[in-house]
Tab-separated table of C-alpha atoms and ligand atoms in Angstrom:
chain	number	residue	atom	x	y	z
H	1	UNK	CA	189.482	-117.337	122.684
H	2	UNK	CA	188.322	-113.745	123.027
H	3	UNK	CA	190.135	-110.955	121.251
H	4	UNK	CA	191.324	-108.068	123.429
H	5	UNK	CA	188.985	-105.186	123.998
H	6	UNK	CA	189.609	-101.435	124.295
H	7	UNK	CA	187.748	-98.870	126.374
H	8	UNK	CA	185.612	-101.568	127.987
H	9	UNK	CA	185.023	-99.653	131.218
H	10	UNK	CA	183.398	-96.814	129.256
H	11	UNK	CA	180.794	-99.022	127.610
H	12	UNK	CA	177.261	-99.158	128.948
H	13	UNK	CA	176.289	-102.093	131.119
H	14	UNK	CA	174.165	-103.531	128.300
H	15	UNK	CA	177.102	-103.320	125.894
H	16	UNK	CA	179.385	-105.038	128.389
H	17	UNK	CA	176.912	-107.838	128.980
H	18	UNK	CA	176.374	-108.315	125.259
H	19	UNK	CA	180.103	-108.547	124.612
H	20	UNK	CA	180.813	-110.967	127.477
H	21	UNK	CA	177.855	-113.153	126.627
H	22	UNK	CA	178.489	-113.170	122.859
H	23	UNK	CA	182.143	-113.969	123.487
H	24	UNK	CA	181.854	-116.646	126.157
H	25	UNK	CA	178.348	-118.072	126.475
H	26	UNK	CA	177.259	-121.227	124.687
H	27	UNK	CA	173.671	-120.037	125.196
H	28	UNK	CA	173.820	-116.201	125.140
H	29	UNK	CA	170.126	-115.725	125.814
H	30	UNK	CA	170.150	-117.994	128.869
H	31	UNK	CA	173.231	-116.288	130.324
H	32	UNK	CA	171.797	-112.806	129.673
H	33	UNK	CA	168.682	-113.714	131.578
H	34	UNK	CA	170.778	-115.376	134.325
H	35	UNK	CA	172.690	-112.127	134.821
H	36	UNK	CA	169.435	-110.165	134.882
H	37	UNK	CA	167.854	-112.542	137.392
H	38	UNK	CA	170.495	-111.539	139.893
H	39	UNK	CA	169.921	-107.804	139.458
H	40	UNK	CA	168.241	-106.051	142.345
H	41	UNK	CA	164.608	-105.288	141.515
H	42	UNK	CA	165.029	-101.766	142.892
H	43	UNK	CA	167.054	-99.835	140.322
H	44	UNK	CA	168.586	-97.397	142.845
H	45	UNK	CA	169.901	-100.285	144.942
H	46	UNK	CA	171.223	-101.954	141.808
H	47	UNK	CA	172.970	-98.747	140.796
H	48	UNK	CA	174.574	-98.584	144.234
H	49	UNK	CA	175.999	-102.067	143.697
H	50	UNK	CA	177.022	-101.206	140.137
H	51	UNK	CA	179.066	-98.320	141.475
H	52	UNK	CA	180.928	-100.245	144.183
H	53	UNK	CA	183.310	-101.546	141.530
H	54	UNK	CA	184.049	-101.204	137.847
H	55	UNK	CA	182.416	-103.300	135.115
H	56	UNK	CA	179.600	-104.676	137.289
H	57	UNK	CA	177.411	-107.050	135.283
H	58	UNK	CA	175.241	-108.387	138.078
H	59	UNK	CA	175.352	-109.337	141.764
H	60	UNK	CA	176.868	-112.478	143.237
H	61	UNK	CA	174.764	-113.804	146.086
H	62	UNK	CA	176.017	-115.416	149.275
H	63	UNK	CA	173.709	-116.475	152.102
H	64	UNK	CA	173.220	-113.958	154.909
H	65	UNK	CA	172.474	-115.914	158.097
H	66	UNK	CA	172.292	-115.096	161.786
H	67	UNK	CA	173.643	-116.757	164.908
H	68	UNK	CA	171.688	-115.784	168.029
H	69	UNK	CA	172.560	-116.369	171.717
H	70	UNK	CA	176.063	-114.907	171.723
H	71	UNK	CA	176.657	-113.419	175.161
H	72	UNK	CA	179.678	-111.137	174.872
H	73	UNK	CA	180.779	-109.061	177.841
H	74	UNK	CA	177.352	-109.534	179.367
H	75	UNK	CA	175.398	-108.369	176.313
H	76	UNK	CA	173.331	-110.739	174.184
H	77	UNK	CA	174.025	-110.461	170.467
H	78	UNK	CA	172.688	-112.017	167.301
H	79	UNK	CA	175.600	-112.194	164.878
H	80	UNK	CA	175.119	-111.541	161.151
H	81	UNK	CA	177.124	-114.017	159.071
H	82	UNK	CA	177.752	-114.084	155.330
H	83	UNK	CA	179.134	-117.447	154.249
H	84	UNK	CA	178.494	-120.276	151.830
H	85	UNK	CA	179.846	-123.198	153.880
H	86	UNK	CA	176.911	-125.305	155.100
H	87	UNK	CA	177.830	-125.968	158.717
H	88	UNK	CA	179.390	-122.683	159.843
H	89	UNK	CA	176.307	-120.823	161.090
H	90	UNK	CA	174.936	-123.959	162.761
H	91	UNK	CA	178.276	-124.452	164.520
H	92	UNK	CA	178.351	-120.819	165.684
H	93	UNK	CA	174.823	-121.151	167.079
H	94	UNK	CA	175.717	-124.321	168.943
H	95	UNK	CA	178.833	-122.811	170.540
H	96	UNK	CA	177.081	-119.558	171.386
H	97	UNK	CA	174.342	-121.379	173.262
H	98	UNK	CA	176.784	-123.703	175.005
H	99	UNK	CA	178.894	-120.832	176.320
H	100	UNK	CA	175.942	-118.526	177.054
H	101	UNK	CA	175.002	-120.882	179.865
H	102	UNK	CA	178.585	-120.847	181.158
H	103	UNK	CA	179.137	-117.090	181.475
H	104	UNK	CA	179.537	-116.187	177.816
H	105	UNK	CA	182.518	-114.619	176.052
H	106	UNK	CA	184.733	-112.004	177.690
H	107	UNK	CA	186.810	-109.683	175.564
H	108	UNK	CA	189.696	-107.338	176.131
H	109	UNK	CA	191.192	-104.900	173.643
H	110	UNK	CA	194.977	-105.308	173.735
H	111	UNK	CA	195.825	-102.475	171.364
H	112	UNK	CA	194.443	-100.299	168.572
H	113	UNK	CA	197.586	-99.103	166.763
H	114	UNK	CA	197.537	-99.309	162.974
H	115	UNK	CA	200.672	-98.959	160.918
H	116	UNK	CA	201.768	-97.294	157.706
H	117	UNK	CA	205.163	-96.853	156.099
H	118	UNK	CA	206.892	-94.478	153.737
H	119	UNK	CA	209.594	-96.566	152.062
H	120	UNK	CA	212.470	-94.479	150.748
H	121	UNK	CA	216.094	-94.666	149.743
H	122	UNK	CA	218.742	-92.130	150.659
H	123	UNK	CA	222.344	-92.357	149.693
H	124	UNK	CA	223.800	-91.157	152.991
H	125	UNK	CA	225.004	-92.775	156.212
H	126	UNK	CA	222.434	-93.926	158.783
H	127	UNK	CA	223.776	-91.312	161.229
H	128	UNK	CA	223.290	-88.510	158.736
H	129	UNK	CA	219.809	-89.757	157.799
H	130	UNK	CA	218.851	-89.937	161.482
H	131	UNK	CA	219.990	-86.331	161.990
H	132	UNK	CA	218.053	-85.319	158.864
H	133	UNK	CA	214.926	-87.069	160.204
H	134	UNK	CA	215.173	-85.443	163.642
H	135	UNK	CA	215.593	-82.088	161.887
H	136	UNK	CA	212.396	-82.398	159.831
H	137	UNK	CA	210.159	-84.272	162.296
H	138	UNK	CA	208.243	-81.143	163.308
H	139	UNK	CA	207.815	-80.227	159.633
H	140	UNK	CA	206.480	-83.715	158.864
H	141	UNK	CA	203.857	-83.358	161.583
H	142	UNK	CA	202.980	-79.830	160.494
H	143	UNK	CA	202.455	-81.016	156.914
H	144	UNK	CA	199.850	-83.621	157.926
H	145	UNK	CA	198.162	-81.451	160.572
H	146	UNK	CA	195.218	-80.480	158.308
H	147	UNK	CA	194.670	-84.146	157.434
H	148	UNK	CA	194.686	-85.387	161.017
H	149	UNK	CA	192.670	-82.570	162.597
H	150	UNK	CA	189.308	-84.253	162.135
H	151	UNK	CA	190.579	-87.672	163.188
H	152	UNK	CA	192.069	-86.125	166.325
H	153	UNK	CA	188.648	-84.806	167.277
H	154	UNK	CA	187.402	-88.406	167.093
H	155	UNK	CA	190.201	-89.654	169.362
H	156	UNK	CA	192.573	-90.848	166.642
H	157	UNK	CA	195.512	-89.352	164.757
H	158	UNK	CA	199.197	-90.012	164.392
H	159	UNK	CA	200.561	-91.773	167.474
H	160	UNK	CA	204.228	-91.870	166.509
H	161	UNK	CA	206.640	-91.474	163.610
H	162	UNK	CA	209.974	-93.221	163.725
H	163	UNK	CA	212.800	-93.632	161.281
H	164	UNK	CA	213.740	-97.247	160.621
H	165	UNK	CA	217.184	-97.969	159.244
H	166	UNK	CA	216.885	-100.946	156.881
H	167	UNK	CA	220.238	-100.464	155.183
H	168	UNK	CA	221.443	-103.820	156.515
H	169	UNK	CA	218.684	-105.498	154.468
H	170	UNK	CA	218.773	-103.384	151.308
H	171	UNK	CA	221.289	-100.696	150.301
H	172	UNK	CA	220.146	-97.166	151.241
H	173	UNK	CA	216.711	-98.371	152.354
H	174	UNK	CA	214.894	-96.481	155.145
H	175	UNK	CA	211.319	-96.208	156.348
H	176	UNK	CA	209.162	-93.724	158.094
H	177	UNK	CA	207.267	-96.096	160.361
H	178	UNK	CA	204.046	-94.439	161.441
H	179	UNK	CA	201.538	-95.573	164.054
H	180	UNK	CA	197.972	-94.363	163.740
H	181	UNK	CA	194.780	-94.387	165.752
H	182	UNK	CA	191.726	-94.363	163.515
H	183	UNK	CA	188.869	-94.336	166.082
H	184	UNK	CA	185.833	-96.160	164.639
H	185	UNK	CA	187.116	-96.146	161.055
H	186	UNK	CA	189.145	-98.908	159.478
H	187	UNK	CA	191.136	-95.907	158.332
H	188	UNK	CA	192.816	-97.084	155.138
H	189	UNK	CA	192.135	-93.857	153.228
H	190	UNK	CA	193.095	-91.706	156.184
H	191	UNK	CA	196.367	-93.579	156.704
H	192	UNK	CA	197.323	-93.629	153.027
H	193	UNK	CA	196.546	-89.912	152.602
H	194	UNK	CA	198.691	-89.063	155.631
H	195	UNK	CA	201.529	-91.232	154.341
H	196	UNK	CA	201.484	-89.599	150.917
H	197	UNK	CA	201.610	-86.188	152.573
H	198	UNK	CA	204.518	-87.275	154.792
H	199	UNK	CA	206.304	-88.557	151.695
H	200	UNK	CA	205.859	-85.176	150.008
H	201	UNK	CA	207.320	-83.311	152.971
H	202	UNK	CA	210.202	-85.774	153.069
H	203	UNK	CA	210.930	-85.289	149.397
H	204	UNK	CA	210.760	-81.484	149.595
H	205	UNK	CA	213.175	-81.524	152.540
H	206	UNK	CA	215.661	-83.552	150.500
H	207	UNK	CA	214.974	-83.692	146.736
H	208	UNK	CA	217.884	-86.141	146.408
H	209	UNK	CA	216.143	-88.975	148.227
H	210	UNK	CA	213.808	-91.391	146.429
H	211	UNK	CA	210.370	-92.171	147.816
H	212	UNK	CA	209.644	-95.720	146.642
H	213	UNK	CA	206.110	-96.002	148.022
H	214	UNK	CA	203.782	-94.979	150.822
H	215	UNK	CA	201.198	-97.461	152.038
H	216	UNK	CA	199.522	-98.810	155.160
H	217	UNK	CA	200.463	-102.226	156.444
H	218	UNK	CA	197.853	-104.921	156.932
H	219	UNK	CA	200.122	-106.442	159.547
H	220	UNK	CA	198.665	-105.003	162.746
H	221	UNK	CA	200.151	-106.940	165.678
H	222	UNK	CA	199.307	-104.011	167.977
H	223	UNK	CA	195.654	-103.807	166.969
H	224	UNK	CA	194.578	-106.944	168.763
H	225	UNK	CA	191.787	-108.312	170.892
H	226	UNK	CA	191.446	-111.251	173.259
H	227	UNK	CA	188.206	-113.176	173.628
H	228	UNK	CA	187.878	-115.848	176.269
H	229	UNK	CA	185.504	-118.443	177.668
H	230	UNK	CA	186.081	-120.355	180.882
H	231	UNK	CA	184.323	-122.503	183.440
H	232	UNK	CA	185.004	-125.123	186.086
H	233	UNK	CA	185.840	-128.400	184.322
H	234	UNK	CA	182.805	-130.132	185.810
H	235	UNK	CA	180.539	-127.534	184.132
H	236	UNK	CA	181.753	-128.614	180.692
H	237	UNK	CA	179.587	-131.714	181.111
H	238	UNK	CA	180.336	-135.141	179.698
H	239	UNK	CA	180.345	-135.230	175.900
H	240	UNK	CA	179.887	-138.254	173.649
H	241	UNK	CA	180.836	-140.805	176.310
H	242	UNK	CA	183.781	-138.724	177.584
H	243	UNK	CA	183.818	-137.449	181.163
H	244	UNK	CA	184.094	-133.665	181.563
H	245	UNK	CA	187.730	-134.104	182.638
H	246	UNK	CA	188.608	-136.318	179.642
H	247	UNK	CA	186.768	-133.950	177.299
H	248	UNK	CA	188.681	-130.924	178.649
H	249	UNK	CA	191.984	-132.769	178.282
H	250	UNK	CA	191.205	-133.779	174.700
H	251	UNK	CA	190.287	-130.226	173.724
H	252	UNK	CA	193.535	-129.005	175.248
H	253	UNK	CA	195.507	-131.684	173.411
H	254	UNK	CA	193.925	-130.654	170.120
H	255	UNK	CA	194.770	-126.986	170.723
H	256	UNK	CA	198.312	-127.915	171.790
H	257	UNK	CA	198.770	-129.908	168.588
H	258	UNK	CA	197.756	-126.841	166.571
H	259	UNK	CA	200.267	-124.836	168.623
H	260	UNK	CA	203.230	-127.033	167.685
H	261	UNK	CA	202.217	-128.430	164.284
H	262	UNK	CA	201.867	-125.991	161.355
H	263	UNK	CA	199.926	-128.390	159.077
H	264	UNK	CA	197.261	-128.687	161.752
H	265	UNK	CA	197.530	-125.013	162.751
H	266	UNK	CA	196.579	-123.834	159.259
H	267	UNK	CA	193.368	-125.888	159.262
H	268	UNK	CA	192.655	-125.016	162.887
H	269	UNK	CA	192.957	-121.318	162.006
H	270	UNK	CA	190.956	-121.792	158.802
H	271	UNK	CA	188.074	-122.932	160.990
H	272	UNK	CA	188.505	-119.800	163.116
H	273	UNK	CA	188.413	-117.664	159.964
H	274	UNK	CA	185.102	-119.307	158.985
H	275	UNK	CA	183.574	-117.373	161.870
H	276	UNK	CA	185.700	-114.252	161.598
H	277	UNK	CA	185.312	-113.737	157.845
H	278	UNK	CA	181.565	-114.328	157.949
H	279	UNK	CA	181.007	-111.472	160.425
H	280	UNK	CA	183.672	-109.305	158.795
H	281	UNK	CA	181.883	-109.635	155.441
H	282	UNK	CA	178.435	-109.004	156.924
H	283	UNK	CA	179.709	-105.821	158.567
H	284	UNK	CA	181.277	-104.516	155.347
H	285	UNK	CA	184.887	-104.876	156.426
H	286	UNK	CA	187.843	-105.894	154.295
H	287	UNK	CA	188.227	-109.640	154.794
H	288	UNK	CA	191.370	-109.832	152.629
H	289	UNK	CA	193.096	-107.350	154.939
H	290	UNK	CA	191.963	-109.308	157.976
H	291	UNK	CA	193.100	-112.636	156.491
H	292	UNK	CA	196.533	-111.264	155.532
H	293	UNK	CA	197.057	-109.715	158.964
H	294	UNK	CA	195.812	-112.707	160.923
H	295	UNK	CA	198.038	-115.251	159.208
H	296	UNK	CA	201.100	-113.017	159.479
H	297	UNK	CA	200.321	-112.706	163.201
H	298	UNK	CA	200.000	-116.488	163.510
H	299	UNK	CA	203.553	-116.773	162.161
H	300	UNK	CA	205.033	-113.837	164.081
H	301	UNK	CA	207.315	-115.971	166.268
H	302	UNK	CA	208.892	-117.738	163.307
H	303	UNK	CA	206.586	-120.743	163.150
H	304	UNK	CA	202.943	-120.732	162.041
H	305	UNK	CA	200.854	-121.552	165.112
H	306	UNK	CA	197.362	-121.640	166.578
H	307	UNK	CA	195.454	-118.415	167.193
H	308	UNK	CA	193.609	-120.053	170.082
H	309	UNK	CA	194.964	-121.274	173.384
H	310	UNK	CA	193.747	-123.545	176.136
H	311	UNK	CA	194.669	-124.064	179.764
H	312	UNK	CA	193.459	-126.272	182.587
H	313	UNK	CA	194.533	-124.977	185.960
H	314	UNK	CA	193.092	-125.454	189.447
H	315	UNK	CA	190.023	-127.144	187.987
H	316	UNK	CA	189.261	-124.258	185.619
H	317	UNK	CA	189.082	-124.752	181.865
H	318	UNK	CA	190.062	-121.645	179.856
H	319	UNK	CA	189.898	-121.292	176.096
H	320	UNK	CA	190.853	-118.053	174.372
H	321	UNK	CA	191.889	-116.350	171.164
H	322	UNK	CA	194.214	-113.432	170.527
H	323	UNK	CA	193.851	-111.982	167.100
H	324	UNK	CA	194.676	-108.780	165.200
H	325	UNK	CA	191.547	-107.148	163.787
H	326	UNK	CA	191.640	-103.789	162.072
H	327	UNK	CA	187.928	-103.106	161.696
H	328	UNK	CA	185.701	-100.122	161.090
H	329	UNK	CA	182.106	-99.322	161.920
H	330	UNK	CA	182.030	-95.983	160.082
H	331	UNK	CA	183.119	-95.111	156.546
H	332	UNK	CA	183.721	-97.545	153.720
H	333	UNK	CA	180.725	-99.748	152.934
H	334	UNK	CA	179.224	-99.313	156.403
H	335	UNK	CA	176.900	-96.448	155.461
H	336	UNK	CA	176.319	-97.606	151.891
H	337	UNK	CA	175.504	-101.289	151.653
H	338	UNK	CA	171.929	-101.812	152.908
H	339	UNK	CA	172.687	-105.204	154.497
H	340	UNK	CA	175.865	-103.932	156.118
H	341	UNK	CA	173.885	-101.077	157.663
H	342	UNK	CA	171.360	-103.582	158.943
H	343	UNK	CA	174.083	-105.890	160.286
H	344	UNK	CA	175.544	-103.043	162.306
H	345	UNK	CA	172.104	-102.055	163.536
H	346	UNK	CA	171.467	-105.654	164.608
H	347	UNK	CA	174.715	-105.510	166.580
H	348	UNK	CA	173.559	-102.323	168.322
H	349	UNK	CA	175.738	-99.963	166.230
H	350	UNK	CA	178.987	-101.073	167.881
H	351	UNK	CA	182.177	-99.052	168.110
H	352	UNK	CA	185.141	-100.492	166.214
H	353	UNK	CA	186.495	-101.866	169.499
H	354	UNK	CA	183.201	-103.554	170.332
H	355	UNK	CA	183.151	-105.060	166.854
H	356	UNK	CA	186.675	-106.399	167.421
H	357	UNK	CA	185.352	-108.248	170.485
H	358	UNK	CA	182.320	-109.572	168.630
H	359	UNK	CA	184.362	-110.819	165.676
H	360	UNK	CA	186.946	-112.453	167.944
H	361	UNK	CA	184.131	-114.230	169.805
H	362	UNK	CA	182.786	-115.495	166.461
H	363	UNK	CA	186.230	-116.927	165.677
H	364	UNK	CA	186.584	-118.530	169.091
H	365	UNK	CA	183.078	-120.008	168.916
H	366	UNK	CA	183.821	-121.498	165.528
H	367	UNK	CA	187.052	-123.049	166.763
H	368	UNK	CA	185.292	-124.457	169.813
H	369	UNK	CA	182.649	-126.093	167.620
H	370	UNK	CA	185.228	-127.562	165.241
H	371	UNK	CA	187.594	-128.856	167.917
H	372	UNK	CA	184.847	-130.312	170.071
H	373	UNK	CA	183.465	-132.199	167.041
H	374	UNK	CA	186.919	-133.321	165.973
H	375	UNK	CA	187.797	-134.802	169.378
H	376	UNK	CA	184.422	-136.540	169.762
H	377	UNK	CA	182.177	-137.557	166.853
H	378	UNK	CA	184.422	-136.281	164.051
H	379	UNK	CA	183.525	-133.427	161.759
H	380	UNK	CA	181.704	-135.249	158.973
H	381	UNK	CA	178.544	-136.183	160.837
H	382	UNK	CA	177.418	-132.596	161.416
H	383	UNK	CA	178.964	-131.301	158.219
H	384	UNK	CA	177.274	-133.825	155.917
H	385	UNK	CA	173.959	-133.352	157.701
H	386	UNK	CA	174.126	-129.652	156.810
H	387	UNK	CA	175.402	-130.483	153.321
H	388	UNK	CA	172.451	-132.791	152.580
H	389	UNK	CA	170.333	-130.001	151.074
H	390	UNK	CA	173.176	-129.018	148.739
H	391	UNK	CA	173.396	-132.595	147.476
H	392	UNK	CA	169.618	-132.791	147.072
H	393	UNK	CA	169.588	-129.504	145.161
H	394	UNK	CA	172.382	-130.810	142.954
H	395	UNK	CA	170.224	-133.888	142.239
H	396	UNK	CA	167.201	-131.703	141.413
H	397	UNK	CA	165.051	-132.903	144.330
H	398	UNK	CA	161.658	-131.187	144.731
H	399	UNK	CA	160.200	-130.017	148.053
H	400	UNK	CA	158.477	-133.310	148.811
H	401	UNK	CA	161.599	-135.338	148.011
H	402	UNK	CA	163.708	-133.039	150.182
H	403	UNK	CA	161.370	-133.456	153.141
H	404	UNK	CA	161.429	-137.240	152.738
H	405	UNK	CA	165.217	-137.346	152.458
H	406	UNK	CA	165.778	-135.059	155.464
H	407	UNK	CA	163.545	-137.415	157.424
H	408	UNK	CA	165.337	-140.522	156.130
H	409	UNK	CA	168.809	-139.165	156.902
H	410	UNK	CA	167.891	-138.406	160.507
H	411	UNK	CA	168.772	-142.054	161.114
H	412	UNK	CA	171.244	-142.710	158.282
H	413	UNK	CA	174.751	-141.434	157.571
H	414	UNK	CA	174.901	-138.813	154.837
H	415	UNK	CA	177.292	-139.440	151.962
H	416	UNK	CA	176.873	-138.616	148.300
H	417	UNK	CA	176.248	-142.125	146.943
H	418	UNK	CA	173.915	-142.886	149.842
H	419	UNK	CA	171.810	-139.832	148.996
H	420	UNK	CA	171.721	-140.753	145.288
H	421	UNK	CA	170.559	-144.254	146.202
H	422	UNK	CA	167.957	-143.150	148.753
H	423	UNK	CA	166.521	-140.558	146.363
H	424	UNK	CA	166.385	-143.051	143.490
H	425	UNK	CA	164.608	-145.576	145.722
H	426	UNK	CA	162.169	-142.917	146.874
H	427	UNK	CA	161.459	-141.820	143.305
H	428	UNK	CA	160.919	-145.422	142.174
H	429	UNK	CA	158.483	-146.107	144.977
H	430	UNK	CA	156.587	-142.859	144.829
R	501	LIG	C1	186.230	-126.587	157.849
R	501	LIG	O1	185.799	-125.472	157.124
R	501	LIG	C2	186.966	-126.141	159.093
R	501	LIG	C3	187.587	-127.259	159.943
R	501	LIG	O2	188.454	-128.054	159.125
R	501	LIG	C4	188.360	-126.581	161.041
R	501	LIG	C5	189.211	-127.497	161.873
R	501	LIG	O3	189.618	-128.576	161.393
R	501	LIG	O4	189.491	-127.104	163.024
R	501	LIG	C6	186.534	-128.161	160.489
């Protein structure tokens, strides 16, 4: 096991690599050259990546794919997607095309409020603390005025500050609960800077109170978007031997099951996040924040439930998602990472609200693809077809073998042992 190491972050990159490789690699030379293989050939671009985080040794690649034919609010988009799971981009493409010919996706922003809190304790009655808060409210706002001025020009700023009495939950515990608008920025730095300033004003107004911490919340139930597809049932078409009516009913049943059954809801929503995370990553947004917020939202009524919904009324099939998405199209990585810049350009340089609609549509499309496979052919057929190349790569197949196997498995079911056998047979008969 490695001994501990001091001052590591101050070492040069070469020193760091040497230490890690000497300490952990069974073949130091091979690992050193592996790490170098993944460096960007342009040194400025590599330096940019080095400086995103601390102790960068190399880059970690994920595929960057695209899903064309998304029609969202009447505009055609090609969605950038960063993801390693074989079938996700193919599924997005299939859904996008299916719904493009049925009117496309329609989105509505339901809210854009983001939240931050100053958590503090104060050893006085709730009535006295409320009076204290009302007395310093103007001062609190004055203190942050220089920080919010620029954001206000962009249409954002502080939307409200309220005092929350939490003394029933924890002795002496109160919050400043602050709602923010952050325009096209995700706004984490803006929100946290404002909160720290508010905390300072609070503390100067009453040096006896204790500020425990000041931080934004990734729970954003009022920063939400709805994306919807709909069509007359007959337009759904018959699928896999099911009539359009039976197909619609089965989709609705599957969505209803996810609504009432948490074990299914988690997997149902995981499929949605396949689409959401892939676009969130490609556009340089914080997928951990999105994940945390989305799952909290899915459990907001006390039971974890589906993010998508389905109705069949008066012959019309409707399928929609409501999801919290705190996204930015300026700041953060958006102007720095070359592929993020390109992703946003490909999307027509959207506003944060437009991006919310696009990302929600990606989630809905992904859920549509998963549920429609699940209620018809099952998921494995399409999934294993896409996974075939991974298995072949694992088995060291060359280009000619891959082409032969792809051809062979057009008419055979893909499973690991079957691929091993078919490849062995092919190699023996070559
Ligand atoms: C796999 O990544 C996602 C699915 O399991 C989603 C679902 O079951 O709805 C296919």
